[in-house]
Coordinates of C-alpha atoms in Angstrom, one line a residue:
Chain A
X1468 CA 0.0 0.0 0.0
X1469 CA 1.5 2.9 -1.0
X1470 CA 0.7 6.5 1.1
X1471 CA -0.3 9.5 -0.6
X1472 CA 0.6 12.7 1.2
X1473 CA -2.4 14.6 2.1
X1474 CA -1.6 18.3 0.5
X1475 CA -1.1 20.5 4.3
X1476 CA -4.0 22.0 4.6
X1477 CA -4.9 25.6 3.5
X1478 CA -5.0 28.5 5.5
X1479 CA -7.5 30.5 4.0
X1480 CA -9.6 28.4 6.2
X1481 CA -11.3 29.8 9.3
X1482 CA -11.1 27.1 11.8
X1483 CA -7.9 26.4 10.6
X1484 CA -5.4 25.0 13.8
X1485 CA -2.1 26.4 12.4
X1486 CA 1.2 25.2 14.4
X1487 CA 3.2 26.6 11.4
X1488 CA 1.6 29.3 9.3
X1489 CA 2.9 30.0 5.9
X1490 CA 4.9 32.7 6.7
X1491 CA 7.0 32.6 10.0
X1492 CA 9.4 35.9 10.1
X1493 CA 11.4 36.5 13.4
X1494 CA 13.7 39.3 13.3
X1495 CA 15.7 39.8 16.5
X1496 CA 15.7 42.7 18.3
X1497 CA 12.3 43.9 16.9
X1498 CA 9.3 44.8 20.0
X1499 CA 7.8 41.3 20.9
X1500 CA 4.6 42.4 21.8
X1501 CA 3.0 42.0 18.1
X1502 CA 4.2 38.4 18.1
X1503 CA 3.1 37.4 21.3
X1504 CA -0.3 38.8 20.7
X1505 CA -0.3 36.5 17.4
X1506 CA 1.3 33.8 19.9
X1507 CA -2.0 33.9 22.0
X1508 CA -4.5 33.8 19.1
X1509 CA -2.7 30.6 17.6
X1510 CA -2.5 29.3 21.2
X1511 CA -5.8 29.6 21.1
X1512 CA -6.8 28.4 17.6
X1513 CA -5.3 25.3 18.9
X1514 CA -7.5 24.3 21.7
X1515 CA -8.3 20.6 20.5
X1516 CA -4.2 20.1 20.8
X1517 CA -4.4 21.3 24.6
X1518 CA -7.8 19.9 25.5
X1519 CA -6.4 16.8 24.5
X1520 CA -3.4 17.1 26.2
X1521 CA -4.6 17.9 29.6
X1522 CA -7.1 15.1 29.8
X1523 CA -4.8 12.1 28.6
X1524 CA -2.4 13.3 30.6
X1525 CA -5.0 13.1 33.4
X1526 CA -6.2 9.9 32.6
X1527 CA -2.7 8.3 32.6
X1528 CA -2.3 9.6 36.0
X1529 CA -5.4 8.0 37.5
X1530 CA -4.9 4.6 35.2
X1531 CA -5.1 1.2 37.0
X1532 CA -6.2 3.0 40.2
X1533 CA -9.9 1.2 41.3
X1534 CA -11.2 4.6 42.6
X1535 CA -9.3 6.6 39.4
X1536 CA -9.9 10.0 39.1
X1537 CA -12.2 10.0 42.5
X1538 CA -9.0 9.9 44.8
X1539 CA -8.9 13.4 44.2
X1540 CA -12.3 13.7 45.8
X1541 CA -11.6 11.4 48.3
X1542 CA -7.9 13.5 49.3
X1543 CA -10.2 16.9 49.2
X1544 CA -13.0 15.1 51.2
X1545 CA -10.6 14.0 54.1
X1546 CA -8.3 17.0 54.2
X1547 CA -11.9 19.2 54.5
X1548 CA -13.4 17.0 57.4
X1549 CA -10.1 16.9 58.8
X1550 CA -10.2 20.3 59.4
X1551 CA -13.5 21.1 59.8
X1552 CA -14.0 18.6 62.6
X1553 CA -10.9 19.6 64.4
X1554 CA -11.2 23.7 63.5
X1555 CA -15.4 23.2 64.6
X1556 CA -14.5 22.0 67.5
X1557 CA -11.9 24.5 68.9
X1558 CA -14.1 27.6 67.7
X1559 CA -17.2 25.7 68.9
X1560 CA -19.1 26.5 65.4
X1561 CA -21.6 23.7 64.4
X1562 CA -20.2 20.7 61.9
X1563 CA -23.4 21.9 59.7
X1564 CA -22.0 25.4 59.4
X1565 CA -18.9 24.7 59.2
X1566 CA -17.6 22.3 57.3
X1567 CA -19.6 23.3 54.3
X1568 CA -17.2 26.6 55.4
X1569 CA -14.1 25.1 55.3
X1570 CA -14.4 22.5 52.2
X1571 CA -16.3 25.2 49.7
X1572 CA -12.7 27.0 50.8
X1573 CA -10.2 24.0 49.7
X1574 CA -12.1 23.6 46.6
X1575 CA -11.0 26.8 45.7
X1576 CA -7.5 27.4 47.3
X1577 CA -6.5 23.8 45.9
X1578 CA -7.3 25.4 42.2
X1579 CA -5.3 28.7 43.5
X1580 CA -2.5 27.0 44.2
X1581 CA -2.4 24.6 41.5
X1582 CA -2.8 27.6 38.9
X1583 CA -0.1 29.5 41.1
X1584 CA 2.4 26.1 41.4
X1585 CA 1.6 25.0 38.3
X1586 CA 1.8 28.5 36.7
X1587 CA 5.8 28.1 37.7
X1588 CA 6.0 25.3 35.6
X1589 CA 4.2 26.4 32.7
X1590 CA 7.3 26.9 30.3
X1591 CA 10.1 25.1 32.6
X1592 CA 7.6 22.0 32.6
X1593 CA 6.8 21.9 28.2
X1594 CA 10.3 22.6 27.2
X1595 CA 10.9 19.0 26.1
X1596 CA 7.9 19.7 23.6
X1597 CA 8.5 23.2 22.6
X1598 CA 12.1 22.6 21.8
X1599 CA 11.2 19.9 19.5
X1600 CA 8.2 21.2 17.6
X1601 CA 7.2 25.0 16.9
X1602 CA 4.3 25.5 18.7
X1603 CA 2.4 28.4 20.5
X1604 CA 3.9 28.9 23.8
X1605 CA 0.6 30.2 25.2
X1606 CA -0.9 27.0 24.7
X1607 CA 1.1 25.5 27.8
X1608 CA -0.9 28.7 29.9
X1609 CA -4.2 27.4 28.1
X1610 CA -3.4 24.0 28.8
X1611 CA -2.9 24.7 33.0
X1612 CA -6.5 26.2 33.3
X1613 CA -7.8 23.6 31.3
X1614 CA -5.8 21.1 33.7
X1615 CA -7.2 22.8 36.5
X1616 CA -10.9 22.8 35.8
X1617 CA -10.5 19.0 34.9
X1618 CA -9.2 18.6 38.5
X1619 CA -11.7 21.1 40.0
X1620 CA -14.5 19.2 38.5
X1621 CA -13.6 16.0 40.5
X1622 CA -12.8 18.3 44.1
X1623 CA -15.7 20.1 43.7
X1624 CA -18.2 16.9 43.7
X1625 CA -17.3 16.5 48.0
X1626 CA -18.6 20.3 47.9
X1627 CA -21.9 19.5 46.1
X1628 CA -22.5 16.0 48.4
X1629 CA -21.6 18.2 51.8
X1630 CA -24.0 20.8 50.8
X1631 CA -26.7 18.2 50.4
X1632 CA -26.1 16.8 53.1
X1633 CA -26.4 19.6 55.8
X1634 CA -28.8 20.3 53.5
X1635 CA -27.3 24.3 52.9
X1636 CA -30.2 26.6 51.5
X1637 CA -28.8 27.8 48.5
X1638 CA -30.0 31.2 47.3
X1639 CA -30.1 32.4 43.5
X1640 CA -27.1 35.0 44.4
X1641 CA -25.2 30.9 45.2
X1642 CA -24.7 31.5 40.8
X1643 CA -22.4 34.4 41.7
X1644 CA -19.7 31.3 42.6
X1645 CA -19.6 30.7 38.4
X1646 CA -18.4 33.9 37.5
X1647 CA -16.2 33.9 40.6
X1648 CA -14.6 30.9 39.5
X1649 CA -14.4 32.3 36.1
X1650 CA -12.2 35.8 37.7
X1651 CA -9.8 33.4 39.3
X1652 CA -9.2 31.3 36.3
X1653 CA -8.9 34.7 34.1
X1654 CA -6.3 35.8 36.6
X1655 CA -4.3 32.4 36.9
X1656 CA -3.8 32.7 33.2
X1657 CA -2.3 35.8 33.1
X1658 CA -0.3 35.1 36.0
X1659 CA 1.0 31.6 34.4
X1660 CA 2.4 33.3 31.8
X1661 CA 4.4 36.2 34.1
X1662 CA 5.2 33.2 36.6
X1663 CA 6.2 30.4 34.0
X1664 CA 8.5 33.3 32.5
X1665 CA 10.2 34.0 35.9
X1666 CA 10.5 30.6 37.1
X1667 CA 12.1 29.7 34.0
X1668 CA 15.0 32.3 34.1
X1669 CA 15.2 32.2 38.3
X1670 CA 14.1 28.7 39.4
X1671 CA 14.5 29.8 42.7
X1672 CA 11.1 31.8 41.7
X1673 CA 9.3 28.3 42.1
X1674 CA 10.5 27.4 45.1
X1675 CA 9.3 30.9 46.4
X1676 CA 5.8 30.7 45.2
X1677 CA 5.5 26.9 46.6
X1678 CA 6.9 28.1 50.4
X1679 CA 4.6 31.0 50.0
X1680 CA 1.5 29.3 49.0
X1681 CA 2.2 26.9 52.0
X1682 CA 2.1 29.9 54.1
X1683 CA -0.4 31.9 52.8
X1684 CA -2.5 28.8 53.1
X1685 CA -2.4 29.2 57.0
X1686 CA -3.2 32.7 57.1
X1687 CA -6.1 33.2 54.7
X1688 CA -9.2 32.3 56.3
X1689 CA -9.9 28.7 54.6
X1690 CA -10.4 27.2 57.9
X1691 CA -10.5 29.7 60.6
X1692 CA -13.4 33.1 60.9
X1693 CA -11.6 36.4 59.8
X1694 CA -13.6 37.7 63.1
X1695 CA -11.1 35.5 65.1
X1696 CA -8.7 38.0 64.9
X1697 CA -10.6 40.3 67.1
X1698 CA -8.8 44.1 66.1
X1699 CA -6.6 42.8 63.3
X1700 CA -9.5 40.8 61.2
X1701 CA -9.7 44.4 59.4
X1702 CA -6.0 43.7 57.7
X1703 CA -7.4 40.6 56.3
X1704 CA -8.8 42.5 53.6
X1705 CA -5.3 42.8 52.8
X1706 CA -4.8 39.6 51.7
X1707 CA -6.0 39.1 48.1
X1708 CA -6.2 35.3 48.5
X1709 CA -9.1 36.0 51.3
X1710 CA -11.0 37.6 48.5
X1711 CA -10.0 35.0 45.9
X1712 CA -11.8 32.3 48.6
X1713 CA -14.8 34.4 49.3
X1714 CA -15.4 35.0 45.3
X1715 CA -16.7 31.1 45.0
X1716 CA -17.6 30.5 49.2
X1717 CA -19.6 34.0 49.6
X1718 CA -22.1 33.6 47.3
X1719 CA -22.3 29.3 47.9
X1720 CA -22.9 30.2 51.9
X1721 CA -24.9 34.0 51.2
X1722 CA -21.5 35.7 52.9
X1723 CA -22.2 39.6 53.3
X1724 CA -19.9 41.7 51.2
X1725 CA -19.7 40.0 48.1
X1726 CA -19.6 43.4 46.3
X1727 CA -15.9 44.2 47.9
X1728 CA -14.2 40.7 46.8
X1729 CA -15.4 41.6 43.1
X1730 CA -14.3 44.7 43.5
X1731 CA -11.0 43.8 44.6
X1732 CA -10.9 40.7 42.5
X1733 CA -11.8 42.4 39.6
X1734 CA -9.1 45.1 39.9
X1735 CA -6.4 42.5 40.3
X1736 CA -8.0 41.1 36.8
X1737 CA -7.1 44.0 35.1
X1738 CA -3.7 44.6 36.3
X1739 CA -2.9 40.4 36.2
X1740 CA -3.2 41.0 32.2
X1741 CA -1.2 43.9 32.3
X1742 CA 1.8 42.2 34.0
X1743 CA 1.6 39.2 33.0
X1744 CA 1.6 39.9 29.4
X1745 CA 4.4 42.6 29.9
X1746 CA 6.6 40.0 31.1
X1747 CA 5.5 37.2 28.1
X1748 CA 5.2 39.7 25.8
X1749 CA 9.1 41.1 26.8
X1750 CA 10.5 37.9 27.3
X1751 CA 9.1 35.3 25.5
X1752 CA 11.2 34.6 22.8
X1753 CA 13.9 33.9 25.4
X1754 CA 12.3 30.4 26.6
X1755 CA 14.2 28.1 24.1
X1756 CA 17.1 29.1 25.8
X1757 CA 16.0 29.2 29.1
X1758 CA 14.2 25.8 29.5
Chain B
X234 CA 6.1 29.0 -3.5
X235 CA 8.2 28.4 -0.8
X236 CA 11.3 30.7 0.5
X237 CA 13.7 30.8 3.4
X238 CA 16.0 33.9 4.1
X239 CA 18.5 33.8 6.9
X240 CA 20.1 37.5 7.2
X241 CA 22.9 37.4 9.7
X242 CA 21.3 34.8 12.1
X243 CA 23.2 34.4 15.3
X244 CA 22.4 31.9 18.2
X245 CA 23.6 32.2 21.3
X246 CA 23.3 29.5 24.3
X247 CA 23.7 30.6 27.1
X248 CA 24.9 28.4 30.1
X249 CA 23.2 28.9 33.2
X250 CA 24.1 27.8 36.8
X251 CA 27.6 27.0 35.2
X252 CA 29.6 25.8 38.2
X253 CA 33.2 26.2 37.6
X254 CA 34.0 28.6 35.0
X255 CA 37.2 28.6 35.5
X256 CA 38.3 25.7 32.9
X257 CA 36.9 28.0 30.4
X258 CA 39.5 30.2 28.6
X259 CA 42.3 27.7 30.3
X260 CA 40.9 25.2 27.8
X261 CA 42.3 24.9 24.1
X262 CA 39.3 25.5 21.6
X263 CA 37.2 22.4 20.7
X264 CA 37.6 20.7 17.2
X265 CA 34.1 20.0 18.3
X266 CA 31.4 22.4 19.4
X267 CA 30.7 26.1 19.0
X268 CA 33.0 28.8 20.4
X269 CA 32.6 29.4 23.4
X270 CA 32.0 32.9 24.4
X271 CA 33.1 34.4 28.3
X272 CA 31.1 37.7 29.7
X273 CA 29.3 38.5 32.7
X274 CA 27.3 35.1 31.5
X275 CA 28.9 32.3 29.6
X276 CA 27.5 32.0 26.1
X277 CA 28.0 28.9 23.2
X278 CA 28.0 30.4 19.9
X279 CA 25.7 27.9 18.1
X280 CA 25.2 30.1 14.7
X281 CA 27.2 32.9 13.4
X282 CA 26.2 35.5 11.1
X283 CA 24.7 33.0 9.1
X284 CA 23.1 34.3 5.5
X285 CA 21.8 32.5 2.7
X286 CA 18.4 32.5 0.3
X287 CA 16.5 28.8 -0.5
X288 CA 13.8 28.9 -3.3
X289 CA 11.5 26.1 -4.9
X290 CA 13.6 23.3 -6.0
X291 CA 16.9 23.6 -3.3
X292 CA 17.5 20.7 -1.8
X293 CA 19.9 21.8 1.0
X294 CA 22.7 19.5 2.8
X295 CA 24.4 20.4 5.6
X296 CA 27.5 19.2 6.3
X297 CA 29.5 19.7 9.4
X298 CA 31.2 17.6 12.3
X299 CA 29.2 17.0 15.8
X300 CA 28.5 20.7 17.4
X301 CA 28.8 22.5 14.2
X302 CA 25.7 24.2 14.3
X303 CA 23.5 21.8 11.9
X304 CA 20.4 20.5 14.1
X305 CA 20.7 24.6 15.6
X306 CA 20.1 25.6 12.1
X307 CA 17.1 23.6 11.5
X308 CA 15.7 24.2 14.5
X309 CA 16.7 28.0 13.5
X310 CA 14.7 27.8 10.3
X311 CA 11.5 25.6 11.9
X312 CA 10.8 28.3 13.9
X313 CA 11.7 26.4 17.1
X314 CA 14.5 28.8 17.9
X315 CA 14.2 32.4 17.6
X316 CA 17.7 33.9 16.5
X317 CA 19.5 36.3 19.1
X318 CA 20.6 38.3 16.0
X319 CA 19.3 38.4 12.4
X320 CA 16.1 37.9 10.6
X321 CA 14.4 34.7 9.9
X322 CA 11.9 34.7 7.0
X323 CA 9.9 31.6 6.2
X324 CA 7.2 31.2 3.5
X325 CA 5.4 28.3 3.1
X326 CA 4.0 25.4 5.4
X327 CA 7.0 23.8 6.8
X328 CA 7.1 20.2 8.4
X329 CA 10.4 19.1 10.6
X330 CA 10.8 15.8 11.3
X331 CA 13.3 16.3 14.1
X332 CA 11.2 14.7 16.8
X333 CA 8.8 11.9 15.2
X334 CA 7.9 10.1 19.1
X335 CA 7.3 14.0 20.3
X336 CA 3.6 14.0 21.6
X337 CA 2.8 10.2 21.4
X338 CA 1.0 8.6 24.4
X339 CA 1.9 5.1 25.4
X340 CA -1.2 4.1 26.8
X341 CA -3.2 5.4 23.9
X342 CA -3.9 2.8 20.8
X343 CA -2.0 3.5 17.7
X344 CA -5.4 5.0 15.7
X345 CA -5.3 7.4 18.7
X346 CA -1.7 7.9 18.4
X347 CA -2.3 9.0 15.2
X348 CA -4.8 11.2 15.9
X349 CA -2.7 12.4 18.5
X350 CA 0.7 13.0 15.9
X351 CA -2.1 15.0 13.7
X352 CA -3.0 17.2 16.1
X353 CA 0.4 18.5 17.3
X354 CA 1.1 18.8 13.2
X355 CA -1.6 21.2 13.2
X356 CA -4.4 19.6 11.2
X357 CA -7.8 19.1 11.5
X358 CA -10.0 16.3 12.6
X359 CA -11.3 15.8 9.0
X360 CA -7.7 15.9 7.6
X361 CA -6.5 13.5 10.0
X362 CA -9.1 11.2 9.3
X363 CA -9.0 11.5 5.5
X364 CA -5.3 10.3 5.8
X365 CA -6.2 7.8 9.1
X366 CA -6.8 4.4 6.7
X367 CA -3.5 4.8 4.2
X368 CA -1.7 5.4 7.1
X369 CA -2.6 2.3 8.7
X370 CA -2.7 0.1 5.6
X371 CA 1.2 1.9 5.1
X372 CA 2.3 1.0 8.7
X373 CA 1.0 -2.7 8.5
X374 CA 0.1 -2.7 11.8
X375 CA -3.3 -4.1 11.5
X376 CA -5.1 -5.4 14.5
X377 CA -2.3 -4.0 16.6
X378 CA -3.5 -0.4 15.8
X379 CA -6.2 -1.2 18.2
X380 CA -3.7 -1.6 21.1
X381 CA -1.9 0.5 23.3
X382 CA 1.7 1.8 21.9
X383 CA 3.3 0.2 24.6
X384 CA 2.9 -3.2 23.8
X385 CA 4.4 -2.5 20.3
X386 CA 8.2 -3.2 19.5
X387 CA 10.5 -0.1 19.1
X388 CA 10.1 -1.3 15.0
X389 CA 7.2 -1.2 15.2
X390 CA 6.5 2.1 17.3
X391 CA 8.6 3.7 14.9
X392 CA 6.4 2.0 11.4
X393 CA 3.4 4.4 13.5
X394 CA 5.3 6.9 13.9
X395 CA 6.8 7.2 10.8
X396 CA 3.5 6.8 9.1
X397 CA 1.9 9.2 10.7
X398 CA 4.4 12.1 10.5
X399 CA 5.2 12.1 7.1
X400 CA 1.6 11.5 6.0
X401 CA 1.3 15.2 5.3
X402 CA 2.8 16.9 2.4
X403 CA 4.6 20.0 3.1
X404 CA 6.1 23.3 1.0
X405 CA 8.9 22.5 3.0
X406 CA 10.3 19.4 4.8
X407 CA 12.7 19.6 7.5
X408 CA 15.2 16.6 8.3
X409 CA 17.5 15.9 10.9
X410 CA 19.4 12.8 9.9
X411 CA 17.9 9.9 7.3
X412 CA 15.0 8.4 9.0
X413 CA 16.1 4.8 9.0
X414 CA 13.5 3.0 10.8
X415 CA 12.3 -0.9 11.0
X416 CA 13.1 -4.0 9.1
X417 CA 14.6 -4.2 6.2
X418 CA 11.0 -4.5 3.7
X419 CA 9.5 -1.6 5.9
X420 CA 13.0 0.5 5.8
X421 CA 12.6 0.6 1.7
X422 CA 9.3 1.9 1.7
X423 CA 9.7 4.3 4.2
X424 CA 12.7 5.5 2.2
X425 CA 10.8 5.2 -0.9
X426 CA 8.1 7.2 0.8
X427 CA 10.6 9.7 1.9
X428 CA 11.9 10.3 -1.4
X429 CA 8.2 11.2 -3.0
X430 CA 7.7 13.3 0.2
X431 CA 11.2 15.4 -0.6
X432 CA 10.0 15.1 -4.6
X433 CA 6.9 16.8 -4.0
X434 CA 8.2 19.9 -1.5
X435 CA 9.4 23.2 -2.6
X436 CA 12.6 23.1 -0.4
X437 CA 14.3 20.3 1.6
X438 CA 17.2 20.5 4.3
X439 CA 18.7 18.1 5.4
X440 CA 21.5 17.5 8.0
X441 CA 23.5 13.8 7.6
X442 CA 26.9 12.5 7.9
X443 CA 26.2 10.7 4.9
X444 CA 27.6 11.7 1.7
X445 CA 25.9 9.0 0.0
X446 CA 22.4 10.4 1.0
X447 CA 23.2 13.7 0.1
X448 CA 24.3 12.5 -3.3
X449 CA 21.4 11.2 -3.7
X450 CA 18.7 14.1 -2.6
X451 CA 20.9 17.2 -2.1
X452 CA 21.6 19.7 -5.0
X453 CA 23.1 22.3 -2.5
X454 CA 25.8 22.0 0.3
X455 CA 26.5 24.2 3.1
X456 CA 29.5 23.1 4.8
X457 CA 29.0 24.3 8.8
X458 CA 31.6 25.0 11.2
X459 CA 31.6 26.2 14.6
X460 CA 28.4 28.0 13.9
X461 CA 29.4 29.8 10.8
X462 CA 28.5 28.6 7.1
X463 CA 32.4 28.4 5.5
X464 CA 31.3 26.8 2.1
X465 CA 27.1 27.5 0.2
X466 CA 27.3 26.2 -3.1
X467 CA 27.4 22.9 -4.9
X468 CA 27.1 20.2 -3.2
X469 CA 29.8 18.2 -4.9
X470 CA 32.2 21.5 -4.4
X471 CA 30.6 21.2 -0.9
X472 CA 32.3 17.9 -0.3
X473 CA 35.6 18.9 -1.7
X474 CA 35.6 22.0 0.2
X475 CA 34.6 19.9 3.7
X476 CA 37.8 17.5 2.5
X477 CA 40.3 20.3 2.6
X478 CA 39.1 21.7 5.6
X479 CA 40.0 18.4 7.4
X480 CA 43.5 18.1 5.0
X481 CA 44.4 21.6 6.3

C-alpha cells in the first residue's frame, strides 16, 4: 500500500489550527509584543491540541487506580473534614456550618494553588515539547487552566454532596460562585504566563511561590473566621487570597460583602493582564534558551 | 512558492548555573562544538552570522562535524528557535521531522496515536481522518493499531510513527538525519516514501553525515563550522571543500 501525502491544509480556512503558518518571520531585536499577541490567538486556535493534552495526561495519571480519578475527591474530602472537625471543635461552630465553610474554601485554594504552582511550571515544565516542535507557547498557559478545571470538577463533587447533606439553603445570588470561579481562572492565566516566564529564568522563583502558597494557606481564612482576629480581622482585607476564597464561598454560603471581593478581584483582573503579558510579551522569545 | 532567508542569524546559548567557570579560557578550543564565548554570562555560539536564500527546487545539505551548528540551524529555520541576531523569514507550510515520538501517548492505541501526531502537526479532525486508513494500511500494523503503543516493538512504534508524520505533504520538509527506521522490507518503503515526500516539497534541508544520501537528494551543500556557514554552493564543491578543511 502505497501512502499518498495529504496536501497540508490551506489557511484560508477559518477554523484552521495552524502550528506553522505559511509565513514565519522572526527578526531579532524587533518589539515582541505583536508576536506574542499573534502567539496567544494561535495558542488559542489550537485548543483541540491542549484539551487533548490535559485530559490524557489526566487519565494516565489515575490509570489502574480502582477509585481513578475520585481519589482526588476522596484526598479533598478527608483534608476538608479533617479540618473542619478539628477547626469546629476548637471555635465551637456547628459541623453543619462549618464544614460546608471550610471544604467550599479547599475547593478553591487547591485550584489557587495549583494555577499558582503550576503556573511556575508552565514553560520550565513543556520545554521537552517546545524545543522539539514550533508550537504556540501560550498553549502551555491554556493548557494549566484547562488542567485545572478537569481537577476542579472532581474536588468540587465532595462540595456538592456536603452541601446536600447539611442540607445548605442555596440562594439564587449561590450562581455568583460561576463567574467567581471564572475571575480566578482569568487571573491564573495571566499570571501563568508572568510566573512560567520568571520561574524559568530564576528557578529559585518556584520554590518561592510553593513556600509561600504553603504559608499563605495558613493565614487566609480557609479554615478559621476572619472575626477571630478580634482588632486585626480588618487587615485581612489585605490579603488578596481571602478575597479569591470568598469569590466562590460567599455567594455558595450568602457571605455579606460580596460586592468588595469583586471589587478587589476584579481590579487585580485588570492589572494580572497587564503584567503578566508585559513580562510574556518582553521575554518570551527567550524560553528556548531558558528551559 | 516556498522561500527561506536567513540574514545574519546568530544563536547564542547561554549556560546557566555553570559551576566552575574557570576551565573556560584555560581550555584549548574544541575541534568540536561552537566557540565558546566568556562575559558576565557564559555564552555557546551555536550560529554565526549565518546568511543565505532557498527557493522552490533547493535541496539543501548540511555538512558539518558533531557541534557544528547543523540540528541549531534547523531548529533555526522551523521556527523552534528564535535567533539572538538576524532575521528569519519563512514562507510556506514547513514540516520538521526532528522529533517523530514527540507527543505520542503510550497508553493510547495506535489510531489514537495518530490522531494524537495530527494534532500536534496542526491539522484538522477531518484531515487526519481522510489520511487515518492509508496510514494504517502503510504502517502494516493491523489489529495492533487497536492496542496501546506500549505493547508495540521499538520497530514497530517507529512504522506508527513514521506513518503518521510524514503522511502530510509539506512546501517544505525539514530533516535531521535519514529516517532509518524498521526491518529491512519496511525500511525501503519508508525510504521510498521519503523520497516522493522530498520530490513533491518546494525546499528540503537536510543535515547527515552521509555523503551518500546527500548525493542522492541534495543539489546544494552548506558546509558548517563552529556555527558559521564556511562553504554554500554545490554540493559536490561542498564535499571537496569539507575534505580540505579536514587536509588543512
Amino acid at each position: 500500500m502505497k501512502l499518498t501525502p495529504l496536501p497540508t491544509p490551506d489557511s484560508e480556512n477559518e477554523n484552521h489550527e495552524s502550528s506553522t503558518p505559511h509565513l514565519y518571520e522572526y527578526e531579532a531585536g524587533a518589539p515582541n509584543w505583536r508576536r506574542a499577541l499573534k502567539d496567544l490567538r494561535s495558542g488559542w486556535a489550537r485548543r483541540k491540541l491542549w484539551m487533548d493534552m490535559a485530559s490524557r495526561t489526566f487519565k494516565n495519571k489515575y490509570r489502574g487506580a480502582i477509585f481513578g480519578a475520585f481519589w482526588l475527591t476522596i484526598t479533598t474530602a478527608m483534608t476538608a473534614t479533617g479540618l473542619g472537625l478539628l477547626y469546629g471543635h476548637l471555635f465551637g461552630r456547628p459541623l453543619a456550618v462549618h464544614l460546608p465553610y471550610v471544604t467550599s474554601a479547599i475547593v478553591v485554594w487547591a485550584m489557587i494553588s495549583g494555577l499558582a504552582n503550576g503556573g511556575c511550571q508552565t514553560f520550565v515544565g513543556n520545554s521537552h515539547v517546545f524545543k522539539e516542535f514550533p508550537l504556540p507557547l501560550s498553549l502551555f498557559s491554556y493548557r494549566l487552566i484547562y488542567d485545572q478545571l478537569i481537577l476542579f470538577a472532581y474536588r468540587s463533587i465532595i462540595l456538592v454532596l456536603i452541601l446536600i447533606i447539611f442540607s445548605a439553603q442555596l440562594k439564587l445570588t449561590a450562581l455568583l460562585a460561576i463567574p467567581g470561579l471564572m475571575l480566578i481562572m482569568w487571573i491564573g492565566f495571566w499570571a501563568s504566563m508572568g510566573l512560567g516566564v520568571l520561574n524559568a529564568r530564576f528557578r529559585d522563583f518556584g520554590q518561592l511561590i510553593s513556600a509561600g502558597m504553603t504559608f499563605m494557606f495558613f493565614l487566609t481564612p480557609i479554615f478559621w473566621l476572619p472575626e477571630r482576629l478580634g482588632d486585626y480581622a480588618f487587615y485581612i482585607n489585605f490579603n488578596p487570597f481571602y478575597h479569591f476564597i470568598e469569590l466562590v464561598r460567599g455567594p455558595i454560603l450568602n457571605h455579606e460583602g460580596l460586592l468588595l471581593h469583586f471589587q478587589v478581584a476584579g481590579g487585580i483582573a485588570l492589572l494580572a493582564p497587564a503584567i503578566g503579558w508585559f513580562i510574556y510579551s518582553r521575554f518570551s522569545h527567550r524560553l528556548p534558551y531558558w528551559c | 512558492m516556498a522561500k527561506i532567508q536567513l540574514t545574519d542569524v546568530s544563536v547564542d546559548y547561554p549556560i546557566q548555573h555553570l559551576q566552575n567557570r574557570s576551565f573556560i579560557g584555560a581550555m584549548k578550543d574544541a575541534a568540536v562544538g561552537g566557540t565558546i564565548k566568556v562575559g558576565k554570562t557564559v555564552y555557546i555560539r551555536a550560529l554565526d552570522g549565518i546568511s543565505f536564500e532557498l527557493k522552490d527546487g533547493d535541496r539543501l545539505g548540511l555538512l558539518g562535524r558533531n557541534g557544528a551548528g547543523k540540528t541549531t540551524l534547523l531548529k533555526t529555520m522551523a521556527g523552534i528557535l528564535p535567533p539572538v541576531e538576524g532575521r528569519v523569514r519563512v514562507e510556506g507550510r514547513i514540516s520538521p521531522l526532528i522529533s517523530m515520538m514527540l507527543g505520542l501517548d503510550s497508553e493510547a492505541s495506535g489510531y489514537e496515536n495518530i490522531r494524537i501526531r495530527g494534532r500536534l502537526m496542526g491539522f484538522r479532525d477531518e484531515q487526519i481522518e481522510a489520511i487515518t486508513a492509508e496510514v494504517a494500511a502503510f504502517t502494516e500494523l493491523e489489529d495492533y493499531l487497536h492496542l496501546p503503543l506500549k505493547t508495540y516493538s521499538s520497530g514497530m512504534r517507529a512504522r506508527l510513527t513514521f506513518g503518521a508524520s510524514t503522511a502530510f505533504k509539506p512546501e517544505i520538509l525539514i530533516l535531521d538525519e535519514w529516517l532509518g527506521t524498521g526491518d529491512i522490507e519496511f525500511r525501503n518503503k519508508a525510504a521510498k516514501h521519503l523520497l516522493s515526500l522530498i520530490d513533491s516539497a518546494g525546499i528540503f534541508v537536510f543535515a547527515t553525515h552521509s555523503r551518500d544520501l546527500h548525493k542522492r537528494i541534495s543539489n546544494k551543500g552548506a558546509v558548517l563550522n563552529k556555527g558559521r556557514v564556511l562553504f554554500f554552493g554545490d554540493i559536490e564543491d561542498a564535499f571537496e571543500f569539507q575534505d580540505s578543511l579536514t587536509k588543512g
